[in-house]
Coordinates of C-alpha atoms in Angstrom, one line a residue:
M1 CA -32.0 19.6 -8.2
S2 CA -31.9 22.0 -5.4
A3 CA -28.7 23.3 -4.2
L4 CA -30.2 24.3 -0.6
P5 CA -28.6 22.4 2.3
G6 CA -31.1 20.0 3.8
S7 CA -33.3 19.7 0.7
P8 CA -35.5 16.7 0.9
E9 CA -34.3 15.3 -2.4
G10 CA -30.8 16.1 -1.8
T11 CA -31.2 14.0 1.6
A12 CA -32.9 11.2 -0.2
V13 CA -30.4 10.8 -3.2
T14 CA -27.0 11.7 -1.4
G15 CA -27.7 11.4 2.1
L16 CA -25.4 14.8 2.3
D17 CA -27.5 16.8 5.2
S18 CA -30.7 16.4 6.7
S19 CA -30.7 19.2 8.9
P20 CA -33.3 22.1 8.7
V21 CA -32.5 24.8 5.9
D22 CA -30.9 27.7 7.4
V23 CA -32.3 30.6 5.7
D24 CA -29.7 33.3 6.9
S25 CA -27.0 31.2 5.2
L26 CA -28.7 30.6 1.7
A27 CA -27.0 33.6 0.5
E28 CA -23.8 32.3 1.2
V29 CA -24.0 29.2 -1.0
P30 CA -23.5 30.6 -4.9
P31 CA -24.8 28.7 -7.5
L32 CA -22.1 26.9 -9.9
P33 CA -21.0 28.8 -12.5
E34 CA -20.4 27.4 -16.0
R35 CA -16.8 27.8 -15.5
A36 CA -17.1 25.0 -13.4
R37 CA -18.4 22.7 -15.5
L38 CA -15.6 23.3 -18.0
E39 CA -13.4 23.0 -15.3
A40 CA -14.6 19.6 -14.5
R41 CA -14.6 18.7 -18.4
D42 CA -10.6 19.8 -18.1
I43 CA -10.2 17.4 -14.9
I44 CA -11.9 14.6 -16.6
A45 CA -9.7 14.7 -19.6
R46 CA -6.5 14.0 -17.4
Y47 CA -7.8 10.4 -16.7
P48 CA -8.2 7.5 -19.3
V49 CA -11.4 6.4 -17.2
A50 CA -13.8 9.4 -16.7
R51 CA -14.7 8.2 -13.4
S52 CA -11.3 8.3 -12.1
A53 CA -11.8 12.3 -12.0
L54 CA -14.4 12.0 -9.3
L55 CA -12.6 12.8 -6.5
P56 CA -10.9 16.1 -7.8
M57 CA -14.3 17.1 -9.2
L58 CA -15.6 17.2 -5.7
H59 CA -13.0 19.2 -4.5
L60 CA -13.7 21.3 -7.2
V61 CA -17.2 21.7 -6.0
Q62 CA -16.2 22.7 -2.5
S63 CA -13.9 25.5 -3.9
Y64 CA -17.0 27.2 -5.3
Q65 CA -19.8 26.4 -2.9
G66 CA -17.6 25.3 0.4
Y67 CA -19.0 22.0 0.7
V68 CA -20.5 19.1 -1.6
T69 CA -23.8 20.5 -2.5
P70 CA -26.3 18.5 -4.2
E71 CA -26.1 20.9 -7.2
G72 CA -22.3 19.8 -7.2
V73 CA -23.7 16.3 -7.1
A74 CA -25.9 16.4 -10.1
L75 CA -23.2 18.1 -11.8
C76 CA -20.6 15.6 -11.4
A77 CA -23.0 12.7 -12.3
E78 CA -23.9 14.5 -15.5
E79 CA -19.9 14.9 -16.6
L80 CA -19.2 11.3 -15.5
G81 CA -22.1 9.5 -16.5
L82 CA -22.9 8.0 -13.1
T83 CA -26.0 8.4 -10.7
K84 CA -26.4 10.9 -8.1
A85 CA -26.4 7.8 -5.4
E86 CA -22.8 6.5 -6.9
I87 CA -21.9 10.0 -6.4
G88 CA -23.0 10.3 -3.0
A89 CA -21.5 7.3 -1.6
V90 CA -18.1 8.6 -2.4
A91 CA -18.9 12.0 -1.1
T92 CA -20.1 10.7 2.3
F93 CA -17.4 8.2 2.5
Y94 CA -14.3 10.7 2.9
T95 CA -13.9 13.3 5.6
M96 CA -12.6 15.8 3.6
Y97 CA -15.9 16.2 1.5
K98 CA -18.2 18.3 3.8
R99 CA -21.7 17.5 3.9
R100 CA -22.7 21.2 5.3
P101 CA -21.6 24.5 4.8
T102 CA -18.1 25.4 6.0
G103 CA -16.7 28.3 7.5
R104 CA -14.0 30.3 5.9
H105 CA -11.4 28.3 7.7
L106 CA -11.2 24.4 8.5
V107 CA -9.5 24.0 12.0
S108 CA -8.4 20.4 12.6
V109 CA -7.3 19.6 16.0
C110 CA -5.4 16.2 16.4
T111 CA -6.5 14.0 19.4
N112 CA -4.5 10.8 18.3
T113 CA -2.4 9.1 21.0
L114 CA 0.8 11.1 20.8
C115 CA -1.0 14.6 20.4
A116 CA -3.6 13.6 23.0
V117 CA -1.1 13.1 25.6
L118 CA 0.7 16.3 25.0
G119 CA -2.5 18.1 25.1
G120 CA -4.2 17.9 22.0
Q121 CA -7.7 16.8 23.8
R122 CA -7.5 20.0 26.1
I123 CA -7.1 22.0 22.7
M124 CA -10.0 20.6 21.3
D125 CA -12.0 21.4 24.3
A126 CA -10.6 25.1 24.7
L127 CA -11.4 25.6 20.9
S128 CA -15.0 24.2 21.3
A129 CA -15.6 26.5 24.4
D130 CA -14.6 29.5 22.7
L131 CA -16.4 29.0 19.3
G132 CA -19.4 27.6 20.9
V133 CA -19.5 24.4 18.6
H134 CA -18.7 20.7 18.7
H135 CA -17.0 18.5 16.2
D136 CA -17.8 19.3 12.4
E137 CA -19.9 22.4 13.5
T138 CA -19.4 26.0 12.3
A139 CA -19.1 29.1 14.5
V140 CA -22.1 31.5 14.4
D141 CA -20.2 34.3 12.4
G142 CA -19.2 31.7 9.7
S143 CA -15.5 32.0 10.3
I144 CA -14.3 28.7 11.3
T145 CA -15.3 25.2 11.0
L146 CA -13.8 22.9 14.0
E147 CA -13.3 19.3 13.7
H148 CA -10.8 16.7 15.4
A149 CA -8.6 14.7 13.4
E150 CA -7.5 11.3 14.0
C151 CA -4.0 11.9 12.8
L152 CA -2.3 14.4 11.0
A153 CA 0.9 12.5 10.4
A154 CA 3.1 14.8 12.0
C155 CA 3.9 13.1 15.5
D156 CA 7.4 14.7 15.9
Y157 CA 5.6 18.2 16.0
A158 CA 2.9 17.4 18.4
P159 CA 0.5 18.7 19.5
V160 CA -0.6 19.5 16.1
V161 CA -3.3 22.0 14.7
T162 CA -4.0 22.5 10.9
V163 CA -5.9 25.4 9.2
D164 CA -7.1 24.6 6.0
Y165 CA -4.6 21.6 6.0
E166 CA -1.6 23.8 6.6
F167 CA 0.5 23.1 9.8
Y168 CA 0.5 24.9 13.0
D169 CA 2.9 22.8 14.8
Q170 CA 3.8 22.2 18.8
Q171 CA 0.7 24.3 20.0
D172 CA -0.9 24.6 23.4
V173 CA -4.1 25.8 24.5
E174 CA -3.0 29.6 24.4
S175 CA -1.4 29.4 21.4
A176 CA -4.3 27.6 19.6
R177 CA -6.8 30.3 21.2
E178 CA -4.4 32.9 19.7
L179 CA -4.3 31.4 16.2
V180 CA -8.1 31.0 16.4
A181 CA -8.9 34.4 17.5
A182 CA -6.5 35.9 14.7
L183 CA -8.3 33.9 11.9
R184 CA -11.7 35.4 13.3
R185 CA -10.2 38.8 13.0
G186 CA -9.5 38.1 9.1
E187 CA -5.5 37.4 9.9
K188 CA -3.7 34.7 8.0
P189 CA -0.8 33.9 10.4
L190 CA 1.8 32.5 8.8
P191 CA 1.9 28.4 9.1
T192 CA 4.8 26.9 11.0
R193 CA 6.0 25.1 7.5
G194 CA 4.2 25.1 4.0
A195 CA 2.6 27.5 2.2
P196 CA 1.0 30.7 3.3
L197 CA -2.5 30.3 4.4
T198 CA -5.4 31.0 1.9
D199 CA -8.8 29.7 3.0
F200 CA -10.8 26.7 3.0
R201 CA -12.2 27.4 -0.6
G202 CA -8.7 28.0 -1.8
V203 CA -7.1 24.9 -0.4
S204 CA -10.2 22.9 -2.0
R205 CA -9.0 24.4 -5.5
Q206 CA -5.6 23.4 -5.2
L207 CA -6.8 19.8 -4.4
A208 CA -8.8 19.9 -7.6
G209 CA -5.6 20.4 -9.4
F210 CA -5.9 23.8 -10.2
S211 CA -3.6 26.8 -8.4
Q212 CA -5.3 28.9 -5.9
H213 CA -2.7 31.6 -6.4
P214 CA -3.3 34.8 -8.8
D215 CA -0.1 34.4 -11.0
A216 CA 3.0 32.0 -11.3
A217 CA 5.2 33.7 -9.0
A218 CA 2.7 33.7 -6.2
A219 CA 2.6 29.9 -6.3
A220 CA 6.6 29.7 -6.6
A221 CA 6.6 32.0 -3.4
A222 CA 4.4 29.5 -1.9
V223 CA 6.4 26.5 -2.6
D224 CA 9.5 28.1 -1.5
A225 CA 8.1 29.3 1.8
P226 CA 10.4 29.2 4.8
G227 CA 9.6 27.0 7.4
D228 CA 10.7 25.6 10.6
Y229 CA 11.4 21.9 10.0
G230 CA 13.7 21.6 13.4
P231 CA 12.2 18.5 14.8
T232 CA 12.2 16.4 11.6
L233 CA 15.7 17.7 10.5
R234 CA 17.3 17.6 14.0
G235 CA 19.1 14.4 13.2
L236 CA 20.4 15.7 9.7
R237 CA 21.8 18.9 11.2
L238 CA 23.6 16.8 14.1
A239 CA 25.1 14.8 11.6
E240 CA 26.5 17.6 9.6
E241 CA 28.0 19.4 12.5
R242 CA 29.7 16.0 13.8
G243 CA 31.0 15.2 10.5
Q244 CA 28.7 12.1 10.3
S245 CA 27.4 10.4 7.2
A246 CA 25.7 7.1 6.3
P247 CA 28.0 4.4 4.7
P248 CA 27.5 4.2 0.8
M249 CA 25.0 1.7 0.0
Q250 CA 26.2 -1.2 -2.2
G251 CA 24.6 -3.4 -4.5
P252 CA 23.9 -6.9 -4.2
E253 CA 27.0 -9.1 -5.9
P254 CA 25.8 -10.9 -8.8
E255 CA 25.3 -14.6 -8.0
P256 CA 27.4 -16.7 -10.3
A257 CA 25.4 -19.1 -12.6
D258 CA 23.9 -22.2 -11.1
T259 CA 25.5 -25.0 -12.9
G260 CA 24.7 -27.7 -10.6
E261 CA 28.3 -28.6 -9.8
P262 CA 30.7 -26.8 -7.1
P263 CA 32.6 -23.8 -8.6
E264 CA 35.9 -26.1 -8.4
T265 CA 34.5 -29.0 -10.7
V266 CA 33.7 -26.2 -13.6
R267 CA 37.3 -25.9 -15.0
P268 CA 39.4 -29.0 -14.0
S269 CA 43.2 -28.0 -13.2
G270 CA 44.8 -31.1 -15.1
T271 CA 47.6 -30.8 -12.7
T272 CA 46.5 -34.0 -10.1
G273 CA 47.6 -36.7 -12.2
E274 CA 43.7 -37.8 -12.4
T275 CA 41.4 -37.7 -15.2
P276 CA 38.9 -34.7 -15.5
A277 CA 36.0 -37.0 -14.1
Q278 CA 38.3 -38.1 -11.1
E279 CA 39.1 -34.5 -10.4
A280 CA 35.6 -33.5 -10.6
A281 CA 34.3 -36.2 -8.3
D282 CA 37.1 -35.2 -5.6
A283 CA 35.7 -32.0 -6.0
R284 CA 32.0 -32.9 -5.4
V285 CA 33.3 -35.0 -2.3
A286 CA 35.3 -32.1 -0.7
A287 CA 32.2 -29.6 -1.6
A288 CA 29.8 -31.9 0.4
D289 CA 27.7 -29.8 2.9
N290 CA 26.5 -32.9 5.0
P291 CA 27.1 -36.1 5.5
A292 CA 24.4 -37.6 3.3
E293 CA 25.8 -35.2 0.3
E294 CA 29.3 -36.6 0.9
A295 CA 28.2 -40.2 0.9
G296 CA 26.5 -39.5 -2.3
A297 CA 29.3 -37.9 -3.7
A298 CA 31.5 -41.0 -2.8
G299 CA 29.4 -43.6 -3.8
S300 CA 29.3 -41.8 -7.5
H301 CA 33.1 -41.7 -7.5
P302 CA 34.8 -43.4 -10.3
D303 CA 37.3 -45.0 -7.9
A304 CA 34.5 -46.0 -5.5
P305 CA 34.4 -50.1 -4.9
E306 CA 31.7 -51.9 -6.1
P307 CA 28.9 -52.8 -3.2
S308 CA 29.2 -56.4 -2.2
G309 CA 27.1 -58.9 -3.7
R310 CA 26.6 -56.6 -7.1
A311 CA 28.3 -57.3 -10.0
L312 CA 28.8 -54.4 -12.9
A313 CA 26.5 -54.9 -15.5
D314 CA 29.0 -55.3 -18.3
Q315 CA 30.5 -58.4 -16.4
D316 CA 27.3 -59.9 -15.6
D317 CA 27.0 -62.7 -18.3
G318 CA 23.2 -63.2 -17.5
T319 CA 21.3 -65.6 -15.1
E320 CA 22.6 -68.9 -14.4
T321 CA 19.1 -70.4 -14.4
P322 CA 17.4 -70.6 -17.8
A323 CA 14.1 -69.7 -17.9
G324 CA 11.4 -72.1 -17.0
A325 CA 14.0 -73.7 -14.7
E326 CA 13.1 -72.5 -11.4
P327 CA 10.1 -73.3 -9.9
G328 CA 7.1 -71.0 -9.0
T329 CA 8.1 -68.4 -11.5
G330 CA 6.3 -66.8 -14.5
D331 CA 4.3 -69.6 -16.5
Q332 CA 5.9 -72.4 -14.6
S333 CA 4.0 -75.1 -12.8
P334 CA 4.9 -75.8 -9.5
A335 CA 7.6 -78.5 -8.4
T336 CA 5.8 -82.3 -8.0
P337 CA 6.7 -84.1 -4.8
P338 CA 8.9 -87.1 -5.4
P339 CA 6.4 -90.6 -5.4
A340 CA 5.7 -91.9 -2.6
G341 CA 8.1 -94.9 -1.6
E342 CA 11.1 -93.8 -3.5
G343 CA 14.4 -93.4 -1.3
S344 CA 17.0 -91.0 -1.7
G345 CA 18.5 -92.9 -4.5
G346 CA 15.4 -92.2 -7.3
P347 CA 14.8 -89.1 -8.6
S348 CA 14.6 -86.3 -5.9
R349 CA 11.9 -84.1 -8.0
T350 CA 10.4 -83.8 -11.5
I351 CA 9.8 -80.4 -13.1
Q352 CA 7.4 -80.2 -15.6
G353 CA 7.7 -78.1 -18.7
R354 CA 5.4 -75.3 -19.4
A355 CA 1.6 -75.8 -19.5
P356 CA 0.3 -75.5 -22.7
K357 CA -1.3 -72.2 -23.4
R358 CA -4.9 -72.2 -23.5
R359 CA -7.1 -71.5 -26.3
R360 CA -9.3 -68.5 -26.2

């Protein structure tokens, strides 16, 4: 697959770029060396599922060629066993993966709310005019690719500009212009905080999981680079000066086991002259949270009087009326009216016995 920007096959398969081929820039896009394939396999070995390695592999491609080329898409597809369309779908989704050749440095200007209010859009407009480019375009000399960023997650340092994702804080139009002019001269001004500046391909290698520094000492120096963290650390420094500190955190107290009983009923004291059941019942009444619970606890108390109209089960001798003696119940037949003409002295009613069972 061609590595040329704007190649018909690259556009059709990946959608990476549809701009005309710039012949003068072809020499700036080196082919991927065999080392890149070996490093891609090293990345894949870090993950239990091979396709999880795609994002750092795309950064790796950018570290060699300056953007995600059709050749880089093909390499990722071959090593991961995916289609070029699947690789292109990911590469075109994330803005950190560039679709056209980038400059030596990527300059991002935050134009989101707080930075915009404090001058971020003015910075973007000024740099755009100086470089003769708009968003996501590269200066003619290949030094700078300019883009606006929705948020750089540094609102306490607004307005913010990043170069190759390193922070240059609290910028204004003039300081940003001086920064870009220095970059175009080949200089690398120290970021406000973070590691010393390298270039876009170097930071892409870092994002792929490989060191962009020549040796361990240089990598350690980059990690320990001094920086101005004033706005973020201002509160901490004021607290130190005033001898203030946050109260120690206390963990939650363990909750007692839920036994379904108030704590006072778990171990009766035996000093009240009542039985354990009575003492527990007294505690239930005392621990009731509302009238309904109190009424329920009082009703189940051993000393509670029996409700009127109801006899205790062990005092009940059974029904007073034998089965079949009451009319209109069970299989009993309805009572027959007294014969006509009989006065009060005659039998008032006769009750028939059970009707014979029907044969099935």
